[in-house]
mmCIF file of C-alpha atoms and ligand atoms in Angstrom:
data_model
loop_
_atom_site.group_PDB
_atom_site.id
_atom_site.type_symbol
_atom_site.label_atom_id
_atom_site.label_comp_id
_atom_site.label_asym_id
_atom_site.label_seq_id
_atom_site.Cartn_x
_atom_site.Cartn_y
_atom_site.Cartn_z
ATOM 1 C CA MET I 4 0.000 0.000 0.000
ATOM 2 C CA THR I 5 0.960 3.639 -0.394
ATOM 3 C CA VAL I 6 0.730 5.714 2.772
ATOM 4 C CA ASP I 7 -0.020 9.447 3.004
ATOM 5 C CA LEU I 8 3.355 10.584 4.338
ATOM 6 C CA VAL I 9 6.779 9.180 5.151
ATOM 7 C CA ILE I 10 9.256 11.246 7.124
ATOM 8 C CA THR I 11 12.702 9.769 6.499
ATOM 9 C CA ASN I 12 16.282 10.439 7.612
ATOM 10 C CA VAL I 13 14.853 11.251 10.995
ATOM 11 C CA ASN I 14 15.700 10.473 14.604
ATOM 12 C CA LEU I 15 12.660 9.402 16.592
ATOM 13 C CA ALA I 16 12.189 10.170 20.287
ATOM 14 C CA THR I 17 9.282 7.773 20.674
ATOM 15 C CA ALA I 18 8.700 8.227 24.439
ATOM 16 C CA THR I 19 8.091 4.462 24.563
ATOM 17 C CA GLU I 20 10.004 1.891 26.588
ATOM 18 C CA ASN I 21 12.333 0.358 24.036
ATOM 19 C CA GLY I 22 15.471 0.221 26.170
ATOM 20 C CA GLN I 23 16.906 3.463 24.760
ATOM 21 C CA PRO I 24 16.886 6.900 26.430
ATOM 22 C CA TYR I 25 13.834 8.863 25.176
ATOM 23 C CA GLY I 26 12.734 5.647 23.430
ATOM 24 C CA ALA I 27 15.054 6.807 20.666
ATOM 25 C CA ILE I 28 15.366 5.183 17.247
ATOM 26 C CA GLU I 29 18.037 6.976 15.261
ATOM 27 C CA ASP I 30 18.395 7.242 11.491
ATOM 28 C CA ALA I 31 14.860 5.966 11.004
ATOM 29 C CA ALA I 32 11.627 6.708 9.179
ATOM 30 C CA LEU I 33 8.010 7.123 10.237
ATOM 31 C CA ALA I 34 4.911 6.591 8.111
ATOM 32 C CA VAL I 35 1.589 8.409 8.578
ATOM 33 C CA HIS I 36 -1.714 7.238 7.112
ATOM 34 C CA LYS I 37 -5.236 8.518 7.697
ATOM 35 C CA GLY I 38 -4.168 10.624 10.676
ATOM 36 C CA LYS I 39 -2.429 7.800 12.504
ATOM 37 C CA ILE I 40 1.138 6.639 12.817
ATOM 38 C CA HIS I 41 1.123 3.681 10.441
ATOM 39 C CA TRP I 42 4.645 2.385 10.831
ATOM 40 C CA LEU I 43 8.096 3.314 12.093
ATOM 41 C CA GLY I 44 11.476 1.661 11.804
ATOM 42 C CA PRO I 45 14.660 1.438 9.710
ATOM 43 C CA LYS I 46 14.388 3.883 6.834
ATOM 44 C CA ALA I 47 15.288 1.280 4.206
ATOM 45 C CA GLN I 48 12.095 -0.591 5.092
ATOM 46 C CA ALA I 49 9.747 2.404 4.885
ATOM 47 C CA PRO I 50 6.586 1.942 2.801
ATOM 48 C CA THR I 51 6.016 4.001 -0.336
ATOM 49 C CA ALA I 52 4.300 7.296 0.284
ATOM 50 C CA THR I 53 2.317 9.947 -1.554
ATOM 51 C CA LEU I 54 4.557 12.513 0.142
ATOM 52 C CA LEU I 55 8.166 11.807 1.158
ATOM 53 C CA LEU I 56 9.838 14.258 3.516
ATOM 54 C CA ASP I 57 13.609 14.196 4.045
ATOM 55 C CA ALA I 58 14.094 15.384 7.653
ATOM 56 C CA LYS I 59 17.885 15.675 7.193
ATOM 57 C CA ASN I 60 18.660 14.105 10.547
ATOM 58 C CA ALA I 61 16.281 16.257 12.614
ATOM 59 C CA TRP I 62 14.408 14.814 15.605
ATOM 60 C CA LEU I 63 10.743 13.857 15.593
ATOM 61 C CA THR I 64 8.790 13.753 18.870
ATOM 62 C CA PRO I 65 5.148 13.307 19.854
ATOM 63 C CA GLY I 66 3.183 16.560 20.161
ATOM 64 C CA LEU I 67 3.641 18.043 23.629
ATOM 65 C CA ILE I 68 0.779 17.784 26.114
ATOM 66 C CA ASP I 69 0.124 20.420 28.787
ATOM 67 C CA CYS I 70 -1.930 18.392 31.266
ATOM 68 C CA HIS I 71 -2.692 21.110 33.863
ATOM 69 C CA THR I 72 -3.686 24.681 32.985
ATOM 70 C CA HIS I 73 -6.086 27.391 34.107
ATOM 71 C CA LEU I 74 -5.793 29.023 30.695
ATOM 72 C CA ILE I 75 -9.042 31.002 30.632
ATOM 73 C CA PHE I 76 -9.316 33.907 33.074
ATOM 74 C CA GLY I 77 -9.974 37.633 33.142
ATOM 75 C CA GLY I 78 -7.381 40.282 33.980
ATOM 76 C CA ASN I 79 -4.046 39.428 35.521
ATOM 77 C CA ARG I 80 -2.355 39.845 38.886
ATOM 78 C CA ALA I 81 0.655 41.925 37.885
ATOM 79 C CA HIS I 82 -0.308 44.599 40.420
ATOM 80 C CA GLU I 83 -0.237 42.014 43.199
ATOM 81 C CA PHE I 84 3.189 40.914 42.020
ATOM 82 C CA GLU I 85 4.249 44.541 42.198
ATOM 83 C CA TRP I 86 2.930 44.808 45.778
ATOM 84 C CA ARG I 87 4.642 41.570 46.765
ATOM 85 C CA GLN I 88 7.968 42.762 45.401
ATOM 86 C CA GLN I 89 7.521 46.052 47.243
ATOM 87 C CA GLY I 90 7.256 44.075 50.470
ATOM 88 C CA VAL I 91 3.496 44.203 51.057
ATOM 89 C CA SER I 92 2.371 41.216 53.163
ATOM 90 C CA TYR I 93 0.034 38.487 51.872
ATOM 91 C CA THR I 94 -2.578 39.504 54.444
ATOM 92 C CA GLU I 95 -2.454 43.100 53.266
ATOM 93 C CA ILE I 96 -2.676 41.966 49.616
ATOM 94 C CA ALA I 97 -5.742 39.889 50.530
ATOM 95 C CA ASN I 98 -7.215 42.907 52.349
ATOM 96 C CA ARG I 99 -6.708 44.952 49.205
ATOM 97 C CA GLY I 100 -8.888 42.436 47.338
ATOM 98 C CA GLY I 101 -6.068 40.310 45.935
ATOM 99 C CA GLY I 102 -5.869 36.570 45.458
ATOM 100 C CA ILE I 103 -8.190 34.209 43.575
ATOM 101 C CA LYS I 104 -11.150 36.497 44.357
ATOM 102 C CA SER I 105 -9.763 39.299 42.204
ATOM 103 C CA THR I 106 -9.478 36.897 39.242
ATOM 104 C CA VAL I 107 -13.028 35.623 39.859
ATOM 105 C CA THR I 108 -14.316 39.202 39.792
ATOM 106 C CA ALA I 109 -12.371 40.026 36.604
ATOM 107 C CA THR I 110 -13.403 36.751 34.925
ATOM 108 C CA ARG I 111 -17.096 37.188 35.692
ATOM 109 C CA ALA I 112 -16.980 40.766 34.400
ATOM 110 C CA ALA I 113 -15.203 39.880 31.142
ATOM 111 C CA SER I 114 -17.108 39.195 27.922
ATOM 112 C CA ASP I 115 -16.726 35.858 26.135
ATOM 113 C CA GLU I 116 -14.750 37.658 23.442
ATOM 114 C CA ALA I 117 -12.363 39.242 25.938
ATOM 115 C CA LEU I 118 -11.754 35.926 27.722
ATOM 116 C CA LEU I 119 -11.131 34.127 24.430
ATOM 117 C CA ALA I 120 -8.781 36.835 23.144
ATOM 118 C CA ALA I 121 -6.683 36.772 26.319
ATOM 119 C CA ALA I 122 -6.554 32.973 26.383
ATOM 120 C CA GLN I 123 -5.623 32.941 22.685
ATOM 121 C CA THR I 124 -2.389 34.817 23.436
ATOM 122 C CA ARG I 125 -1.408 32.196 25.974
ATOM 123 C CA LEU I 126 -2.452 29.302 23.737
ATOM 124 C CA ASP I 127 -0.464 30.796 20.857
ATOM 125 C CA ALA I 128 2.653 30.739 23.036
ATOM 126 C CA LEU I 129 2.074 27.121 24.043
ATOM 127 C CA MET I 130 1.335 26.000 20.492
ATOM 128 C CA ALA I 131 4.424 27.757 19.134
ATOM 129 C CA GLU I 132 6.582 25.533 21.304
ATOM 130 C CA GLY I 133 4.797 22.344 20.308
ATOM 131 C CA VAL I 134 1.732 21.848 22.497
ATOM 132 C CA THR I 135 -0.879 19.874 20.523
ATOM 133 C CA SER I 136 -3.063 18.711 23.454
ATOM 134 C CA ILE I 137 -4.077 20.696 26.493
ATOM 135 C CA GLU I 138 -6.149 20.466 29.639
ATOM 136 C CA ILE I 139 -8.111 23.573 30.645
ATOM 137 C CA LYS I 140 -9.834 23.960 34.006
ATOM 138 C CA SER I 141 -12.733 26.128 35.055
ATOM 139 C CA GLY I 142 -12.485 27.505 38.588
ATOM 140 C CA TYR I 143 -12.657 31.284 38.177
ATOM 141 C CA GLY I 144 -16.419 31.379 37.652
ATOM 142 C CA LEU I 145 -17.570 29.679 40.865
ATOM 143 C CA SER I 146 -21.242 29.747 39.939
ATOM 144 C CA LEU I 147 -23.224 27.304 37.839
ATOM 145 C CA GLU I 148 -23.590 29.690 34.933
ATOM 146 C CA GLN I 149 -20.007 31.000 35.044
ATOM 147 C CA GLU I 150 -18.309 27.625 35.484
ATOM 148 C CA LEU I 151 -20.212 26.197 32.520
ATOM 149 C CA ARG I 152 -19.371 29.299 30.493
ATOM 150 C CA LEU I 153 -15.643 28.756 31.088
ATOM 151 C CA LEU I 154 -15.861 25.104 30.035
ATOM 152 C CA ARG I 155 -17.824 26.081 26.931
ATOM 153 C CA LEU I 156 -15.255 28.752 26.031
ATOM 154 C CA ALA I 157 -12.465 26.210 26.495
ATOM 155 C CA ARG I 158 -14.150 23.942 23.950
ATOM 156 C CA GLU I 159 -14.569 26.869 21.547
ATOM 157 C CA LEU I 160 -10.943 27.911 21.925
ATOM 158 C CA ALA I 161 -9.563 24.427 21.338
ATOM 159 C CA GLN I 162 -11.754 23.820 18.320
ATOM 160 C CA ALA I 163 -10.772 27.106 16.697
ATOM 161 C CA ASN I 164 -7.094 26.209 17.138
ATOM 162 C CA GLY I 165 -7.105 22.530 16.203
ATOM 163 C CA VAL I 166 -5.743 21.324 19.527
ATOM 164 C CA THR I 167 -7.013 18.352 21.508
ATOM 165 C CA LEU I 168 -8.687 19.498 24.700
ATOM 166 C CA CYS I 169 -9.568 17.901 28.009
ATOM 167 C CA THR I 170 -11.862 20.077 30.133
ATOM 168 C CA THR I 171 -11.847 19.860 33.896
ATOM 169 C CA LEU I 172 -14.512 21.220 36.218
ATOM 170 C CA LEU I 173 -12.775 22.936 39.139
ATOM 171 C CA ALA I 174 -15.765 24.489 40.862
ATOM 172 C CA ALA I 175 -14.154 23.480 44.187
ATOM 173 C CA HIS I 176 -11.313 25.976 43.662
ATOM 174 C CA ALA I 177 -12.290 28.655 46.189
ATOM 175 C CA LEU I 178 -15.308 29.907 48.091
ATOM 176 C CA PRO I 179 -17.341 32.253 45.881
ATOM 177 C CA PRO I 180 -18.216 35.668 47.392
ATOM 178 C CA GLU I 181 -21.932 34.724 47.554
ATOM 179 C CA PHE I 182 -21.207 31.942 50.040
ATOM 180 C CA HIS I 183 -19.955 32.184 53.606
ATOM 181 C CA CYS I 184 -19.900 28.474 54.375
ATOM 182 C CA LYS I 185 -17.712 26.015 52.480
ATOM 183 C CA ASP I 186 -20.017 23.068 53.177
ATOM 184 C CA ALA I 187 -22.964 24.956 51.718
ATOM 185 C CA TYR I 188 -20.966 25.693 48.549
ATOM 186 C CA ILE I 189 -19.960 22.012 48.288
ATOM 187 C CA ASP I 190 -23.691 21.160 48.572
ATOM 188 C CA HIS I 191 -24.303 23.461 45.590
ATOM 189 C CA ILE I 192 -21.460 21.891 43.550
ATOM 190 C CA VAL I 193 -22.694 18.363 44.232
ATOM 191 C CA ALA I 194 -26.383 19.074 43.703
ATOM 192 C CA ASP I 195 -26.255 21.590 40.867
ATOM 193 C CA ILE I 196 -22.958 22.523 39.191
ATOM 194 C CA LEU I 197 -21.503 19.053 38.712
ATOM 195 C CA PRO I 198 -24.671 17.423 37.306
ATOM 196 C CA ALA I 199 -25.226 20.387 34.979
ATOM 197 C CA ALA I 200 -21.652 20.227 33.639
ATOM 198 C CA ALA I 201 -21.892 16.460 33.206
ATOM 199 C CA HIS I 202 -25.254 16.519 31.456
ATOM 200 C CA ALA I 203 -24.108 19.277 29.108
ATOM 201 C CA GLY I 204 -21.100 17.097 28.231
ATOM 202 C CA LEU I 205 -18.785 19.966 29.166
ATOM 203 C CA ALA I 206 -16.521 18.268 31.721
ATOM 204 C CA ASP I 207 -14.089 15.452 30.970
ATOM 205 C CA ALA I 208 -12.904 15.316 34.591
ATOM 206 C CA VAL I 209 -13.447 16.883 38.019
ATOM 207 C CA ASP I 210 -10.788 18.604 40.127
ATOM 208 C CA VAL I 211 -10.581 20.063 43.646
ATOM 209 C CA PHE I 212 -8.256 22.331 45.630
ATOM 210 C CA CYS I 213 -7.588 20.223 48.724
ATOM 211 C CA GLU I 214 -5.737 22.584 51.055
ATOM 212 C CA GLY I 215 -6.175 24.622 54.233
ATOM 213 C CA VAL I 216 -6.982 27.676 52.098
ATOM 214 C CA GLY I 217 -9.136 25.510 49.785
ATOM 215 C CA PHE I 218 -11.337 22.614 50.849
ATOM 216 C CA THR I 219 -10.942 19.809 53.401
ATOM 217 C CA PRO I 220 -10.473 16.165 52.374
ATOM 218 C CA ALA I 221 -14.019 15.450 53.626
ATOM 219 C CA GLN I 222 -15.410 18.202 51.382
ATOM 220 C CA CYS I 223 -13.314 17.007 48.419
ATOM 221 C CA GLU I 224 -14.517 13.461 49.003
ATOM 222 C CA ARG I 225 -18.119 14.592 48.559
ATOM 223 C CA VAL I 226 -17.208 16.185 45.216
ATOM 224 C CA PHE I 227 -15.374 13.026 44.097
ATOM 225 C CA ALA I 228 -18.265 10.766 45.094
ATOM 226 C CA ALA I 229 -20.656 12.915 43.069
ATOM 227 C CA ALA I 230 -18.257 12.885 40.096
ATOM 228 C CA LYS I 231 -17.937 9.129 40.284
ATOM 229 C CA ALA I 232 -21.714 8.713 40.355
ATOM 230 C CA LEU I 233 -21.829 10.711 37.114
ATOM 231 C CA GLY I 234 -19.063 8.605 35.563
ATOM 232 C CA LEU I 235 -16.443 11.380 35.566
ATOM 233 C CA PRO I 236 -12.801 10.725 36.498
ATOM 234 C CA VAL I 237 -11.246 12.825 39.255
ATOM 235 C CA LYS I 238 -7.947 14.558 40.014
ATOM 236 C CA GLY I 239 -6.765 16.943 42.697
ATOM 237 C CA HIS I 240 -4.633 19.946 43.582
ATOM 238 C CA VAL I 241 -3.135 18.233 46.628
ATOM 239 C CA GLU I 242 -0.215 18.513 49.033
ATOM 240 C CA GLN I 243 0.909 21.852 47.570
ATOM 241 C CA LEU I 244 1.294 23.845 50.782
ATOM 242 C CA SER I 245 0.714 21.168 53.437
ATOM 243 C CA ASN I 246 -0.018 17.471 53.755
ATOM 244 C CA LEU I 247 -3.721 16.688 54.099
ATOM 245 C CA HIS I 248 -3.425 13.250 52.409
ATOM 246 C CA GLY I 249 -5.417 14.516 49.454
ATOM 247 C CA SER I 250 -3.315 12.172 47.315
ATOM 248 C CA ALA I 251 -4.595 9.133 49.197
ATOM 249 C CA LEU I 252 -8.129 10.414 48.628
ATOM 250 C CA VAL I 253 -7.557 10.788 44.876
ATOM 251 C CA ALA I 254 -6.029 7.297 44.783
ATOM 252 C CA ALA I 255 -9.039 5.877 46.641
ATOM 253 C CA PHE I 256 -11.167 7.099 43.707
ATOM 254 C CA ASP I 257 -8.691 5.669 41.154
ATOM 255 C CA GLY I 258 -8.040 9.264 40.094
ATOM 256 C CA LEU I 259 -6.207 10.306 36.951
ATOM 257 C CA SER I 260 -3.645 12.504 38.679
ATOM 258 C CA VAL I 261 -2.429 14.231 41.818
ATOM 259 C CA ASP I 262 -1.037 17.659 41.071
ATOM 260 C CA HIS I 263 1.621 19.765 42.884
ATOM 261 C CA ILE I 264 2.405 17.149 45.631
ATOM 262 C CA GLU I 265 5.309 19.017 47.264
ATOM 263 C CA TYR I 266 4.195 17.624 50.666
ATOM 264 C CA LEU I 267 3.327 14.098 49.464
ATOM 265 C CA VAL I 268 4.448 11.400 51.920
ATOM 266 C CA GLU I 269 5.832 7.928 51.285
ATOM 267 C CA ALA I 270 2.787 5.931 52.446
ATOM 268 C CA ASP I 271 0.599 7.777 49.952
ATOM 269 C CA ILE I 272 3.079 7.196 47.104
ATOM 270 C CA ALA I 273 2.390 3.454 47.390
ATOM 271 C CA ARG I 274 -1.335 4.200 47.070
ATOM 272 C CA LEU I 275 -0.721 6.181 43.871
ATOM 273 C CA LYS I 276 1.215 3.298 42.414
ATOM 274 C CA THR I 277 -1.557 0.817 43.211
ATOM 275 C CA ALA I 278 -4.272 3.103 41.835
ATOM 276 C CA GLY I 279 -2.347 3.884 38.629
ATOM 277 C CA THR I 280 -2.527 7.610 39.384
ATOM 278 C CA THR I 281 -0.037 9.959 37.683
ATOM 279 C CA ALA I 282 1.971 12.500 39.702
ATOM 280 C CA VAL I 283 1.810 15.904 37.986
ATOM 281 C CA LEU I 284 4.693 18.241 38.822
ATOM 282 C CA LEU I 285 4.084 21.987 38.553
ATOM 283 C CA PRO I 286 7.453 23.654 39.012
ATOM 284 C CA ALA I 287 6.315 27.053 37.704
ATOM 285 C CA ALA I 288 4.150 27.557 40.812
ATOM 286 C CA PHE I 289 6.986 26.354 43.056
ATOM 287 C CA TYR I 290 9.256 28.885 41.348
ATOM 288 C CA PHE I 291 6.852 31.814 41.404
ATOM 289 C CA LEU I 292 5.892 31.275 45.075
ATOM 290 C CA ARG I 293 9.555 30.763 45.992
ATOM 291 C CA GLU I 294 8.634 27.514 47.737
ATOM 292 C CA THR I 295 11.332 25.418 49.359
ATOM 293 C CA GLN I 296 9.642 22.036 49.929
ATOM 294 C CA ARG I 297 10.365 19.944 46.826
ATOM 295 C CA PRO I 298 8.162 17.022 45.767
ATOM 296 C CA PRO I 299 9.563 13.572 46.724
ATOM 297 C CA ILE I 300 11.012 12.859 43.282
ATOM 298 C CA GLN I 301 13.367 10.069 44.291
ATOM 299 C CA ALA I 302 10.639 8.192 46.160
ATOM 300 C CA LEU I 303 8.244 8.565 43.206
ATOM 301 C CA ARG I 304 10.976 7.328 40.883
ATOM 302 C CA GLU I 305 11.721 4.301 43.076
ATOM 303 C CA ALA I 306 8.026 3.482 43.397
ATOM 304 C CA GLY I 307 7.603 3.680 39.626
ATOM 305 C CA VAL I 308 4.872 6.328 39.763
ATOM 306 C CA PRO I 309 4.768 8.087 36.383
ATOM 307 C CA MET I 310 5.606 11.788 36.665
ATOM 308 C CA ALA I 311 4.102 14.369 34.317
ATOM 309 C CA VAL I 312 5.179 18.009 33.970
ATOM 310 C CA ALA I 313 2.746 20.865 33.222
ATOM 311 C CA THR I 314 2.671 24.659 33.240
ATOM 312 C CA ASP I 315 -0.228 25.254 35.693
ATOM 313 C CA CYS I 316 -0.635 28.453 33.622
ATOM 314 C CA ASN I 317 -2.698 30.756 35.876
ATOM 315 C CA PRO I 318 -2.636 34.435 36.867
ATOM 316 C CA GLY I 319 -1.925 34.032 40.575
ATOM 317 C CA THR I 320 0.784 31.458 41.144
ATOM 318 C CA ALA I 321 2.133 30.426 37.730
ATOM 319 C CA PRO I 322 1.923 33.218 35.149
ATOM 320 C CA GLN I 323 3.780 31.133 32.602
ATOM 321 C CA ALA I 324 2.690 30.039 29.129
ATOM 322 C CA SER I 325 5.711 27.856 28.375
ATOM 323 C CA LEU I 326 5.768 24.090 28.785
ATOM 324 C CA LEU I 327 9.397 23.884 27.666
ATOM 325 C CA THR I 328 10.286 26.271 30.513
ATOM 326 C CA ALA I 329 8.338 24.047 32.930
ATOM 327 C CA MET I 330 10.396 21.097 31.662
ATOM 328 C CA ASN I 331 13.571 23.061 32.368
ATOM 329 C CA GLN I 332 12.249 24.071 35.820
ATOM 330 C CA ALA I 333 11.380 20.438 36.621
ATOM 331 C CA CYS I 334 15.020 19.574 35.949
ATOM 332 C CA VAL I 335 16.662 22.538 37.679
ATOM 333 C CA LEU I 336 14.300 22.911 40.659
ATOM 334 C CA PHE I 337 13.096 19.328 41.219
ATOM 335 C CA GLY I 338 16.034 17.279 39.932
ATOM 336 C CA LEU I 339 14.370 15.486 37.032
ATOM 337 C CA THR I 340 16.559 14.272 34.209
ATOM 338 C CA PRO I 341 15.852 15.819 30.788
ATOM 339 C CA GLU I 342 14.524 12.431 29.736
ATOM 340 C CA GLU I 343 12.081 12.392 32.667
ATOM 341 C CA SER I 344 10.931 15.915 31.763
ATOM 342 C CA PHE I 345 10.432 14.831 28.160
ATOM 343 C CA LEU I 346 8.378 11.783 29.189
ATOM 344 C CA GLY I 347 6.540 14.094 31.599
ATOM 345 C CA ALA I 348 5.314 16.332 28.781
ATOM 346 C CA THR I 349 4.492 13.465 26.419
ATOM 347 C CA THR I 350 3.543 9.930 27.455
ATOM 348 C CA HIS I 351 2.973 10.620 31.162
ATOM 349 C CA ALA I 352 1.008 13.800 30.438
ATOM 350 C CA ALA I 353 -1.195 11.746 28.113
ATOM 351 C CA ARG I 354 -1.700 9.265 30.926
ATOM 352 C CA ALA I 355 -2.638 12.057 33.342
ATOM 353 C CA LEU I 356 -5.459 12.982 30.954
ATOM 354 C CA GLY I 357 -6.494 9.479 29.965
ATOM 355 C CA LEU I 358 -5.425 10.158 26.350
ATOM 356 C CA SER I 359 -4.172 6.686 25.475
ATOM 357 C CA GLN I 360 -3.907 7.515 21.734
ATOM 358 C CA LYS I 361 -1.384 10.310 22.318
ATOM 359 C CA GLY I 362 2.016 11.032 23.833
ATOM 360 C CA THR I 363 4.080 8.352 22.087
ATOM 361 C CA LEU I 364 5.332 7.498 18.619
ATOM 362 C CA ALA I 365 4.019 4.009 17.922
ATOM 363 C CA PRO I 366 1.878 2.368 15.244
ATOM 364 C CA GLY I 367 -1.808 3.126 15.784
ATOM 365 C CA GLN I 368 -1.202 6.304 17.770
ATOM 366 C CA ASP I 369 -2.545 9.676 16.619
ATOM 367 C CA ALA I 370 -0.042 11.331 14.281
ATOM 368 C CA ASP I 371 0.565 14.422 16.453
ATOM 369 C CA LEU I 372 4.180 15.106 15.535
ATOM 370 C CA LEU I 373 6.854 17.757 16.045
ATOM 371 C CA LEU I 374 10.041 18.114 14.022
ATOM 372 C CA TRP I 375 12.956 19.762 15.839
ATOM 373 C CA HIS I 376 16.329 20.912 14.508
ATOM 374 C CA ILE I 377 18.253 19.711 17.544
ATOM 375 C CA GLN I 378 21.170 17.381 18.149
ATOM 376 C CA SER I 379 19.562 15.602 21.103
ATOM 377 C CA PRO I 380 16.151 15.565 22.854
ATOM 378 C CA ALA I 381 17.921 16.840 25.989
ATOM 379 C CA GLU I 382 17.858 20.256 24.293
ATOM 380 C CA LEU I 383 14.114 20.462 24.923
ATOM 381 C CA SER I 384 14.714 20.703 28.679
ATOM 382 C CA TYR I 385 18.137 22.281 28.635
ATOM 383 C CA GLY I 386 17.517 25.928 27.865
ATOM 384 C CA ILE I 387 14.883 28.598 28.119
ATOM 385 C CA ASN I 388 13.515 29.904 24.841
ATOM 386 C CA LEU I 389 16.294 28.355 22.787
ATOM 387 C CA VAL I 390 14.333 25.905 20.657
ATOM 388 C CA LYS I 391 11.001 25.727 18.872
ATOM 389 C CA PRO I 392 9.636 22.962 16.646
ATOM 390 C CA ALA I 393 10.259 23.643 12.952
ATOM 391 C CA ARG I 394 7.128 21.803 11.789
ATOM 392 C CA ARG I 395 4.071 20.291 13.440
ATOM 393 C CA TRP I 396 1.353 17.846 12.445
ATOM 394 C CA VAL I 397 -1.907 17.147 14.235
ATOM 395 C CA ALA I 398 -3.710 13.932 13.301
ATOM 396 C CA GLY I 399 -1.389 13.719 10.301
ATOM 397 C CA ALA I 400 -2.224 17.192 8.966
ATOM 398 C CA GLU I 401 0.522 19.785 8.950
ATOM 399 C CA GLN I 402 -0.464 22.964 10.827
HETATM 400 ZN ZN1 ZN L 25 -3.546 24.428 39.149
#
């Protein structure tokens, strides 16, 4: 048969376990047909193709996957950053109306068009460095109507840009100004927001902020139980600022991922392994908040828990629209190897989103591909703003 496309004279970083670092196959070829990877292997054995591309020894990787973002929000928090750097205390910043609440106010006040235009700038930056799949959370609406609006806008944004999207309902992000009791707001999420998002088909997963300044494990458990009853997978912002054993809770619900996990403890790592939950590292927030407690990387490594890396792109704690920078930060700040960072933004990020057809180069996988003029895949994690993919394909179509 004749396939649609063969890319030859190419080095493949397959992100699969083939015994080589990066799952590399050097001096190879890869065939694409009907949007899927059809074949890969020694270039002399490549099938005939309608279009033959000589990659001249460049590297081909899977499309990058940003598996944790809060991409859609109104305004920004640059003024709070200014106050912080001038020495104003967190309490005083909160008293001046700062924090998540200021973003909720700005998001609610913004038109659909304004929210989409602002998010487009951030998505453009991510796409330019190779992101082909992304997760976008709600969480700055905090009402039924506003949370569903954010999820709907996320779908619109992804469709207009040809990226694969996973939406996550994060209604349990903070207490909205209309509520004074966290339990009463959780009642509202469970009874109203979650069922509405599920029935509208707007949420692919459900997330919580399990933290002293967020919600208790008991409150998060109620959200997870409701999600499970609706057939939605769960994940959690857990163990970022303290250890509340939110990770164990996520694992008990066979959750997709635990995210942040700076304060994750050994006993809960074993639970993640058993549950098949992915550990999502968010070094941009660690960097921006000047945290000092690093996630237990060595213990996760030894336990064989897959580690993903994401931007956490948000206005308050991670104003960063660069996954390659997050990969660099995961190496420099958390001690990952460049190979671990690479797997973290490809195969393990796919796993964190339940996207089994993405994140690796293998026959049958979606042909989301990036071509890089680099000498080694380590260059993806090595620098900041040094490399960009030269060409990109999504489902076999060049973008
Ligand atoms: Zn987050």
